[in-house]
Each structure stands twice: as C-alpha cells, then as structure tokens.
PDB file of C-alpha atoms in Angstrom:
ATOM      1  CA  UNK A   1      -2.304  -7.419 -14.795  1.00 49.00           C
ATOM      2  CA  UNK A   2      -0.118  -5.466 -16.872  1.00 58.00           C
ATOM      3  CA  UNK A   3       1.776  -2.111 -16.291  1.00 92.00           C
ATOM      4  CA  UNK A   4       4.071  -2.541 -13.323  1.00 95.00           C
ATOM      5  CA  UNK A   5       5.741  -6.107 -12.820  1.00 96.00           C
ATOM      6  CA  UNK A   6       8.171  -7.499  -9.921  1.00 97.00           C
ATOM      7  CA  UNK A   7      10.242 -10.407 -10.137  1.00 96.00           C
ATOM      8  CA  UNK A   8      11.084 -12.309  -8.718  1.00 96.00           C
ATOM      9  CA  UNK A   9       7.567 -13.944  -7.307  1.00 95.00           C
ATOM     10  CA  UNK A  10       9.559 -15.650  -4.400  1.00 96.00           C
ATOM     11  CA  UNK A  11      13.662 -15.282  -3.431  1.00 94.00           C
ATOM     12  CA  UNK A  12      15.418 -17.120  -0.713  1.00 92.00           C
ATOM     13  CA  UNK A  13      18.282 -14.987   0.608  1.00 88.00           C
ATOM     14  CA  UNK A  14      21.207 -16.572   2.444  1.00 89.00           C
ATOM     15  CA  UNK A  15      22.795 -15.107   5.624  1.00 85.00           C
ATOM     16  CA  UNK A  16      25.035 -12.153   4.489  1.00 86.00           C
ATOM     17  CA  UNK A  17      24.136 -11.984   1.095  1.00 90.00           C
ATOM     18  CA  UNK A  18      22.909  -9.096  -0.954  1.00 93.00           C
ATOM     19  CA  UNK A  19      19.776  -9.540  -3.046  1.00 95.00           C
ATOM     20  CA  UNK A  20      18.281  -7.131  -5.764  1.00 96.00           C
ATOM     21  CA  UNK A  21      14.627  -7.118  -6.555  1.00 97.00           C
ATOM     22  CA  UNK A  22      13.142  -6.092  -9.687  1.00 98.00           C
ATOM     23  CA  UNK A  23      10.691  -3.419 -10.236  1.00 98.00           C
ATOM     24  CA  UNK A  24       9.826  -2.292 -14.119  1.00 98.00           C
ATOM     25  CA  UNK A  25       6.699  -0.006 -14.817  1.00 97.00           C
ATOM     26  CA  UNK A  26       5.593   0.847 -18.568  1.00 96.00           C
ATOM     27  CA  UNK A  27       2.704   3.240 -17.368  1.00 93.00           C
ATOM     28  CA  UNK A  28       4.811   6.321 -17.909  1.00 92.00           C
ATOM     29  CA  UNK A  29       4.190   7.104 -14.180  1.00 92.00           C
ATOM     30  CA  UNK A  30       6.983   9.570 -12.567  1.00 92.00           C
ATOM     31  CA  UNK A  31       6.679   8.310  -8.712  1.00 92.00           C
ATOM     32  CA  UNK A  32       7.926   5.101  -7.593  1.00 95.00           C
ATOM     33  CA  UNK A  33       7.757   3.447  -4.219  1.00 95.00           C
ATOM     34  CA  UNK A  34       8.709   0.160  -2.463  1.00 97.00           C
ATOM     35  CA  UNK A  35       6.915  -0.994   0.517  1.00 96.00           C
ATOM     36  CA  UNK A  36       7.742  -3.461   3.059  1.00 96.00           C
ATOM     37  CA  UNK A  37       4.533  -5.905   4.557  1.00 95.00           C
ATOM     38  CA  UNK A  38       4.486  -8.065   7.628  1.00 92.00           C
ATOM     39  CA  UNK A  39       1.641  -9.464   8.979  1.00 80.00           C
ATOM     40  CA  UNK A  40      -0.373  -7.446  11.708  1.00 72.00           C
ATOM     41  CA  UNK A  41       2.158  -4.164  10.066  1.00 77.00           C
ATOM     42  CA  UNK A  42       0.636  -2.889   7.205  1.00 86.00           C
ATOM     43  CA  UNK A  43       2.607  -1.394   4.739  1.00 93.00           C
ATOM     44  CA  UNK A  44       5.757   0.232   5.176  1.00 94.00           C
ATOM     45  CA  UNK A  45       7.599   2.533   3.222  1.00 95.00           C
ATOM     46  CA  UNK A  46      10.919   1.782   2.162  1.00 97.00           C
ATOM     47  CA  UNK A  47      12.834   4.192  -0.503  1.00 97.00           C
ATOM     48  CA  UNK A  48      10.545   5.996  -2.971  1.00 95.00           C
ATOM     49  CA  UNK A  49      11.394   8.340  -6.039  1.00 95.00           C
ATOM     50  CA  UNK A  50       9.808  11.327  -7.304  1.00 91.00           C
ATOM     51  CA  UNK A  51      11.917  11.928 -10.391  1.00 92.00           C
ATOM     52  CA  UNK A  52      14.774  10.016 -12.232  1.00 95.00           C
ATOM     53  CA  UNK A  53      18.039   9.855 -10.774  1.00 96.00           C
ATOM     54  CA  UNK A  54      16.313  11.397  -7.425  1.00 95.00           C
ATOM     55  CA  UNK A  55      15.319   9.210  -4.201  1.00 97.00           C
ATOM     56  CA  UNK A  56      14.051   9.879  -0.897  1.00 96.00           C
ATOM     57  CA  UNK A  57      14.504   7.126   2.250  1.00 97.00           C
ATOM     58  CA  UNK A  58      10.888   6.158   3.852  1.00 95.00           C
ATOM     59  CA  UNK A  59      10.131   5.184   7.429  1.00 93.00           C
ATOM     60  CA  UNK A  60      12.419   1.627   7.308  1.00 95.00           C
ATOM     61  CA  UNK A  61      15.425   2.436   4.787  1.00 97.00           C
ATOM     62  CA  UNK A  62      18.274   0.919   7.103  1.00 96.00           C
ATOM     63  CA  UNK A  63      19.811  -2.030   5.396  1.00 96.00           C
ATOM     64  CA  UNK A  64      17.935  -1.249   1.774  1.00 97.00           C
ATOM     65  CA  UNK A  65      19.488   0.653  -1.115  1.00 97.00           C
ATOM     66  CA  UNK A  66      17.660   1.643  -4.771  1.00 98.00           C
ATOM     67  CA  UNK A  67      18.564   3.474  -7.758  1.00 98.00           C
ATOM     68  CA  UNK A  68      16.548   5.385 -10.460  1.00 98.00           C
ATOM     69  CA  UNK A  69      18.705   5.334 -13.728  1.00 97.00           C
ATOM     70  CA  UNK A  70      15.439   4.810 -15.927  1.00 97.00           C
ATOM     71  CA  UNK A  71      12.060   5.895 -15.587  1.00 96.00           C
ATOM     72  CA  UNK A  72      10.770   2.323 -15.797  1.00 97.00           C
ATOM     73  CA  UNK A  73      12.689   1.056 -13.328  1.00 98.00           C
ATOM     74  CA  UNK A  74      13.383   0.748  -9.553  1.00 98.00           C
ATOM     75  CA  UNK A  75      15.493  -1.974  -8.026  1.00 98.00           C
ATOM     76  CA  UNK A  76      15.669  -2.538  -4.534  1.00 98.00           C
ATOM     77  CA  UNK A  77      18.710  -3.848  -3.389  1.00 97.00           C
ATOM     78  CA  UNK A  78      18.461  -5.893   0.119  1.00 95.00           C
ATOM     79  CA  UNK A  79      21.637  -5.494   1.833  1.00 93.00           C
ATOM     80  CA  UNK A  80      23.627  -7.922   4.612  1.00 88.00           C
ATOM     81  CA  UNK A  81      22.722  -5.012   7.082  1.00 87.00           C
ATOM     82  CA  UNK A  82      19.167  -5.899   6.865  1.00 88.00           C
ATOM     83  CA  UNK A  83      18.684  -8.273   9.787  1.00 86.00           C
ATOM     84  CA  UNK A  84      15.318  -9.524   9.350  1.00 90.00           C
ATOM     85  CA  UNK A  85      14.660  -8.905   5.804  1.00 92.00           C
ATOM     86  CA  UNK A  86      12.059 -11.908   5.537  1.00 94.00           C
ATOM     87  CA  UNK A  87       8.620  -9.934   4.034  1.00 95.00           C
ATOM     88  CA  UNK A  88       6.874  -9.470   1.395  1.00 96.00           C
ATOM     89  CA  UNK A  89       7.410  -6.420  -0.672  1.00 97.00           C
ATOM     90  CA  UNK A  90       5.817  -4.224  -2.878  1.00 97.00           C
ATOM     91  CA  UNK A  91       6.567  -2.067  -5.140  1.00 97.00           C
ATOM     92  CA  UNK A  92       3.905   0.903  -6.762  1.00 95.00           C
ATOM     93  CA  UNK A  93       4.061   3.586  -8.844  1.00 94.00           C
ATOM     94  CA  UNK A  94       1.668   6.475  -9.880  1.00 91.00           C
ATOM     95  CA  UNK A  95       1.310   9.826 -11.922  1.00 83.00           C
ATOM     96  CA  UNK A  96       0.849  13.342 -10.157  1.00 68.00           C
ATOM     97  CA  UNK A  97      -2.649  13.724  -7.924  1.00 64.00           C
ATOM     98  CA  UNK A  98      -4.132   9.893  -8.478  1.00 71.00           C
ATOM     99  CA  UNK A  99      -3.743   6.619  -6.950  1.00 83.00           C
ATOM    100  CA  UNK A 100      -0.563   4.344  -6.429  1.00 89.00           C
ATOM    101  CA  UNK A 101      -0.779   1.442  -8.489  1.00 92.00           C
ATOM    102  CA  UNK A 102       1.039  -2.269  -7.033  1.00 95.00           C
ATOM    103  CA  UNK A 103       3.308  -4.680  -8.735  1.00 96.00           C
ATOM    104  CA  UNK A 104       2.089  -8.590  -7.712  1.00 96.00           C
ATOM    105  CA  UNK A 105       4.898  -8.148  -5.229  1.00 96.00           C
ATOM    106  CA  UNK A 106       8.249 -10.079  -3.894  1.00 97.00           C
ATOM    107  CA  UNK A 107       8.043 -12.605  -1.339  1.00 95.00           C
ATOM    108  CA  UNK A 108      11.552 -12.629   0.539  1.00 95.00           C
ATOM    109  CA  UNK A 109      12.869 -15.580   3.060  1.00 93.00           C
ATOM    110  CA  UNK A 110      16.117 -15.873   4.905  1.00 89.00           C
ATOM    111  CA  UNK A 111      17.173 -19.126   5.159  1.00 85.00           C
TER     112      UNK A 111
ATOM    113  CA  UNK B   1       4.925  12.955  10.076  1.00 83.00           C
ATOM    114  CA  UNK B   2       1.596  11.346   9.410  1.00 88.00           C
ATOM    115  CA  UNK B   3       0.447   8.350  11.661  1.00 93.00           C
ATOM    116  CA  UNK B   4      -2.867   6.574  10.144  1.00 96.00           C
ATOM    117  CA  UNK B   5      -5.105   4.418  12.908  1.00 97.00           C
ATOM    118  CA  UNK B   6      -7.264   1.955  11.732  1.00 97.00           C
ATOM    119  CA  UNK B   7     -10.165  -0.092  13.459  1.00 97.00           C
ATOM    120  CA  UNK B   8     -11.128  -2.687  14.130  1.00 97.00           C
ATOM    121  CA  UNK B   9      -8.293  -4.797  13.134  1.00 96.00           C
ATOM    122  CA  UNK B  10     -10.521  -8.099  12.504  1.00 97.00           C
ATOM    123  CA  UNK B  11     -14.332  -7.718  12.113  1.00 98.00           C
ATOM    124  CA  UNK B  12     -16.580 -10.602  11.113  1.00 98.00           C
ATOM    125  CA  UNK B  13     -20.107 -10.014   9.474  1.00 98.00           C
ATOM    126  CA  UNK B  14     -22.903 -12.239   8.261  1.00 98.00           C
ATOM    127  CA  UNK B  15     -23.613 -11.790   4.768  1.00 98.00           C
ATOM    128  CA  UNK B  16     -25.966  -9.331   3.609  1.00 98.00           C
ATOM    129  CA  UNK B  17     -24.895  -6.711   6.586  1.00 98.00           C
ATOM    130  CA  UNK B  18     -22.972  -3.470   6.500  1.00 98.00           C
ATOM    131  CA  UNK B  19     -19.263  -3.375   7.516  1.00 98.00           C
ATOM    132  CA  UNK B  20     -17.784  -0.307   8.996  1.00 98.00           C
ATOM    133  CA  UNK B  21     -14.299   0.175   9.085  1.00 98.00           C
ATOM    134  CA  UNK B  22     -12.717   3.293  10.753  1.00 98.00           C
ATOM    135  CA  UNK B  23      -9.202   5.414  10.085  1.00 98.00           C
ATOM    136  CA  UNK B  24      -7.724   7.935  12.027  1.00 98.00           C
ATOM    137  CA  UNK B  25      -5.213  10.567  10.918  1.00 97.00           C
ATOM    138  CA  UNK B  26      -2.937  13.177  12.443  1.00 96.00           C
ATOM    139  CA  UNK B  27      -1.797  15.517   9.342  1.00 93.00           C
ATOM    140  CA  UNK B  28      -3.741  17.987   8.991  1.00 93.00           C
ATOM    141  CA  UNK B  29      -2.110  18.473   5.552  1.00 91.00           C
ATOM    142  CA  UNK B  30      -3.440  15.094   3.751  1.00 93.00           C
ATOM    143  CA  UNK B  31      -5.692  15.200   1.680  1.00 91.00           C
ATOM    144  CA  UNK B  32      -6.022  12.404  -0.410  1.00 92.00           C
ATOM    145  CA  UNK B  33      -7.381   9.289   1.351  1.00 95.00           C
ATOM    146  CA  UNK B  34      -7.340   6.004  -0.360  1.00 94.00           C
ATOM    147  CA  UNK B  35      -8.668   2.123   0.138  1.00 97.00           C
ATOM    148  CA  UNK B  36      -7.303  -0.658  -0.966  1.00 97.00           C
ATOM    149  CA  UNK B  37      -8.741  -4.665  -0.753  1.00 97.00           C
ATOM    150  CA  UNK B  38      -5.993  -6.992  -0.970  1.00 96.00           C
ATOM    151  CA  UNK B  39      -6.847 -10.461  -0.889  1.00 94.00           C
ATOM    152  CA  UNK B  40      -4.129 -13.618   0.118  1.00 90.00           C
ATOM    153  CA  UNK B  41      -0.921 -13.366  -1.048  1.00 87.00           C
ATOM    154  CA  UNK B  42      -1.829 -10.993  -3.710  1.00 91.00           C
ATOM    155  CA  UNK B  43      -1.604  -7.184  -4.256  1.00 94.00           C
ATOM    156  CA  UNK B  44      -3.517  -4.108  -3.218  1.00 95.00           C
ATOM    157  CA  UNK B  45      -6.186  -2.811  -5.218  1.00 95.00           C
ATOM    158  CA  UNK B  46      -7.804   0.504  -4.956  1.00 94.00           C
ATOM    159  CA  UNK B  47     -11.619   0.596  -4.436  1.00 96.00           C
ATOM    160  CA  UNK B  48     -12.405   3.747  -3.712  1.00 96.00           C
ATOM    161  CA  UNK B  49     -10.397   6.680  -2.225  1.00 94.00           C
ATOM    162  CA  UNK B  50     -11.786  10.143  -1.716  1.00 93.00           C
ATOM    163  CA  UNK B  51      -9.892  13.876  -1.175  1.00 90.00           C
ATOM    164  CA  UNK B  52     -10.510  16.465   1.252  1.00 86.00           C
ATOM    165  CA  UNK B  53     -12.795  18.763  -1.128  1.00 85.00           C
ATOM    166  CA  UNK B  54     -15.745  15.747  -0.966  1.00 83.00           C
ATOM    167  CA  UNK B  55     -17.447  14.770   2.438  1.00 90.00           C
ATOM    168  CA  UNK B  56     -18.566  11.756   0.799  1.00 94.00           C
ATOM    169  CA  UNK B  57     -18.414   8.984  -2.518  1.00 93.00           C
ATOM    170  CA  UNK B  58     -20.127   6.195  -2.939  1.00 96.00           C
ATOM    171  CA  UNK B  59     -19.540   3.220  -5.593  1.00 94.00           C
ATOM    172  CA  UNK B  60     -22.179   0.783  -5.393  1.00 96.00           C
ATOM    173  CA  UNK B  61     -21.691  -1.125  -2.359  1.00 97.00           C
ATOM    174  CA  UNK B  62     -18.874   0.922  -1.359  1.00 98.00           C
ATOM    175  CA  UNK B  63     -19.065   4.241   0.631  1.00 98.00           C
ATOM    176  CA  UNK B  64     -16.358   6.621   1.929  1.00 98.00           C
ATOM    177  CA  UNK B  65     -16.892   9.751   4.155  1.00 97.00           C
ATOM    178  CA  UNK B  66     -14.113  11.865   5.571  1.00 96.00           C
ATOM    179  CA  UNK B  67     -14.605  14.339   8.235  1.00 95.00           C
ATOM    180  CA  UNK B  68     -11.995  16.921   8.115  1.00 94.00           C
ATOM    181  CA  UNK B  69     -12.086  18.860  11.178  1.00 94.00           C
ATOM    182  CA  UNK B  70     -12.144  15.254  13.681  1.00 95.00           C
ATOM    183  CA  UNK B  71      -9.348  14.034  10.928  1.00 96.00           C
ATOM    184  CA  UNK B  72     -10.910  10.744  10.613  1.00 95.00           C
ATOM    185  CA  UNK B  73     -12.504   8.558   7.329  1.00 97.00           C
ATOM    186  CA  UNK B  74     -14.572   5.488   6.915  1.00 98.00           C
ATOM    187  CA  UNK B  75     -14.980   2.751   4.711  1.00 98.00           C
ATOM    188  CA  UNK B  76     -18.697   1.224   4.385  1.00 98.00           C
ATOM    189  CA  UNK B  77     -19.530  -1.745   2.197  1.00 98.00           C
ATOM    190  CA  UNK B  78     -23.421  -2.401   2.325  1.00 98.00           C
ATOM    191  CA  UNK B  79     -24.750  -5.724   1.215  1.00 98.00           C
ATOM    192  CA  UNK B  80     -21.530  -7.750   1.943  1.00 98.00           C
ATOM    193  CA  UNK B  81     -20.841 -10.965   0.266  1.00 97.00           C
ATOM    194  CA  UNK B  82     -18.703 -13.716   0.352  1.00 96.00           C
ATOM    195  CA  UNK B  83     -16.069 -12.188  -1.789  1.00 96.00           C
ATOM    196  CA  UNK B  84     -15.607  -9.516   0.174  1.00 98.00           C
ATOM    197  CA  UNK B  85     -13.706 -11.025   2.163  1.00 97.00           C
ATOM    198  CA  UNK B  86     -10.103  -9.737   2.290  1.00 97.00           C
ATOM    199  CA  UNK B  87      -8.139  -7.444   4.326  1.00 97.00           C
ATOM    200  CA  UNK B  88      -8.786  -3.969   4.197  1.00 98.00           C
ATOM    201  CA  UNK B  89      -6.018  -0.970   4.690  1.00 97.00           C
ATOM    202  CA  UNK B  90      -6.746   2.733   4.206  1.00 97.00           C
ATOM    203  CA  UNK B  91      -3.951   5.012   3.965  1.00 95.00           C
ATOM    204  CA  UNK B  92      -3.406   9.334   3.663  1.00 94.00           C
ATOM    205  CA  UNK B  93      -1.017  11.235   1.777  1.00 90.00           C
ATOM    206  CA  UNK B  94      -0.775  15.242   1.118  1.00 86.00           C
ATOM    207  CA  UNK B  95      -1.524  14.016  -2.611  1.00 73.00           C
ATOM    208  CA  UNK B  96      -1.548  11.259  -4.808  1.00 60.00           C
ATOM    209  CA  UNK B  97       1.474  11.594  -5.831  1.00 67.00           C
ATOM    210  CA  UNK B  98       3.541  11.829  -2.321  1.00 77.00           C
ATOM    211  CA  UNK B  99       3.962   8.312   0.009  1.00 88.00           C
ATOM    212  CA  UNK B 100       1.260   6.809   1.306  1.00 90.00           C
ATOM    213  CA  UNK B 101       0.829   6.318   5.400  1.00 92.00           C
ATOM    214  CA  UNK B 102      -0.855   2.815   5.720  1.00 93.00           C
ATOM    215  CA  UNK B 103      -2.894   1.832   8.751  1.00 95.00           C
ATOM    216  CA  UNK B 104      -2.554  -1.759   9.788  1.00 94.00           C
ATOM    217  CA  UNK B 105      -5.370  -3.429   8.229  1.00 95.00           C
ATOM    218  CA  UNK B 106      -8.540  -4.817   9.186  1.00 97.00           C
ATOM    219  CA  UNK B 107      -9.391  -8.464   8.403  1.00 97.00           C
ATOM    220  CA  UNK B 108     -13.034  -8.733   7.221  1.00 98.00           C
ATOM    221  CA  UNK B 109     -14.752 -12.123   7.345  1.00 98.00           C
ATOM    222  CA  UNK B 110     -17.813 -12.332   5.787  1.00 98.00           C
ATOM    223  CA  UNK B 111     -19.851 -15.150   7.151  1.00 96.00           C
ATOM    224  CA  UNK B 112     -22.364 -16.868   4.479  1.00 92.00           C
TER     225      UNK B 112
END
C-alpha cells in the first residue's frame, strides 16, 4: 500500500478551527489532487496541482486552501469557512497520460 | 465543464450473472475513461479504464466499451462473485493527467 500516504486516518475538527491534512507521495508523480466524498456524491474535486508551486481550485474549493512547496507533498488545509466540512477525503496523484492513484484517505468529523 | 452520469445507482445480482453498469458524458473532449472499485471505508482502485482510440478492453471478468459518437461507456463484469461486491464509480478526463469528473456511484450487491 505504499507510494502515496494520508494522515491522519480519522480527525475531529472543532467549530471554528482550522485543520491541515497530510498528503506525501514518493512515486515521482507531477499531478496531485484532493477529492472530497459524501455518500450518494461521488467524488468531488477540491484543489489539484499540475506542477510545483502551481494550483488550480476544483468544483468545491470554498473554505479549503493547499500549497505545493515540494513535489511530494500536498496539504490541504480545512478552513473555519468550511461549514460542513464532515467527509471523507482523498487525496491522488498520477504521472502524464495514466491513471490517478489514491492515498487510504482522511476521514473528517465536526464535533 | 464535464458532467459524468452514472446508472443504476444500486443494482443487485445473483452470483454467477453479468452486471452492467452505465456512464454518460458531455465533453466531447475526454478521452480517457477510467473505473475504479472501492470497497467500505477504503480507497479507490482502478480496474480497468479505457481511452477514446479503443472501442473496447476486456480483463478477465471485466469489460469496458465506449461509444464515442452517443458519449457514453460501460462497465461489464461477467461471472460475478461475492467479492465483487463494492461500489463502483467511473469517471472522464481530457487525459490522465487532468482532474477526473466522477459519476455518483453504483452500489453492486452480489447475492450468493
């Protein structure tokens, strides 16, 4: 299950807090995503980033912020503007023309 | 931008029959067209994906065909079995390398 790890497995998030999920790939892949997953939703895209030190927003980027310093890594940050950030996310990565690959994922709750 | 449709959302087979699963997309412009299994609480996993230069692939008990000109792609597993049992999301993108456009899901139950 090696190659692109999140962490951590499960975070509990009080009102008005900020929260910063991990994301560390050693695949040497260029592309990284984050995805957000609610049941009956699918998968949704967050933030993802082509390039380091380069990021584009995705469908649902209101209330979520990342940064690209490293190739291996790409934290999402879960902001107090985020009102219902209780999900499970994912974050992938892949190389040019082939398939994403998924970290084990982040399981978020609000309390 | 792209919107992916997928159906049914829940489909429930006895074991041993086919499952069909059906996507939907609206970019002309994709042309890579993946599917993932992802079983309870744990991540996707691609099983088979297919671009828009093949009409077809098949890996064992797994199928994809893509038809281009309706825009829409199906997933066929043949033989199911117990452990196929999961939900089931394909997805489009321009290329492998671009965001992915999920559709919801479909919950396959396979019955023994």
């Amino acid at each position: 299950d090696g190659g692109i790890t999140q962490s951590p497995k499960y975070l509990f998030r009080k009102e008005g807090q900020n929260v910063t999920l991990s994301c560390e790939q050693n695949l040497n892949h260029d592309a990284m995503y984050w995805y957000r997953q609610d049941p009956g939703q699918g998968l949704r895209l967050i933030y993802y980033s082509q390039i380091v030190n380069d990021f584009q927003k995705g469908d649902i980027a209101e209330g979520y912020s990342v940064s690209r310093e490293k190739k291996e890594s790409f934290p999402l940050t879960v902001t107090s503007a985020q009102k219902n950030p209780t999900a499970f996310y994912l974050c992938a990565s892949s190389i040019a023309e082939d398939e994403q690959f998924f970290g084990p994922g982040t399981r978020l709750t609000v309390l | 931008g792209e919107n992916v449709e997928q159906h049914p959302s829940t489909l429930s087979v006895q074991e041993g029959d086919s499952a069909v699963i059906k996507c939907t997309y609206s970019d002309s412009a994709s042309n890579y067209f993946p599917w993932y299994k992802q079983e309870l609480g744990k991540r996707p996993q691609l099983i088979i994906d297919i671009r828009s230069n093949v009409g077809e692939k098949k890996d064992q008990r797994i199928a994809v065909t893509l038809n281009k000109t309706a825009k829409h792609f199906s997933l066929h597993i043949t033989e199911t079995q117990p452990e196929d049992s999961a939900v089931y999301f394909c997805a489009a993108s321009i290329s492998g390398n671009t965001p992915l456009v999920f559709g919801k899901g479909t919950r396959l139950s396979v019955i023994a």
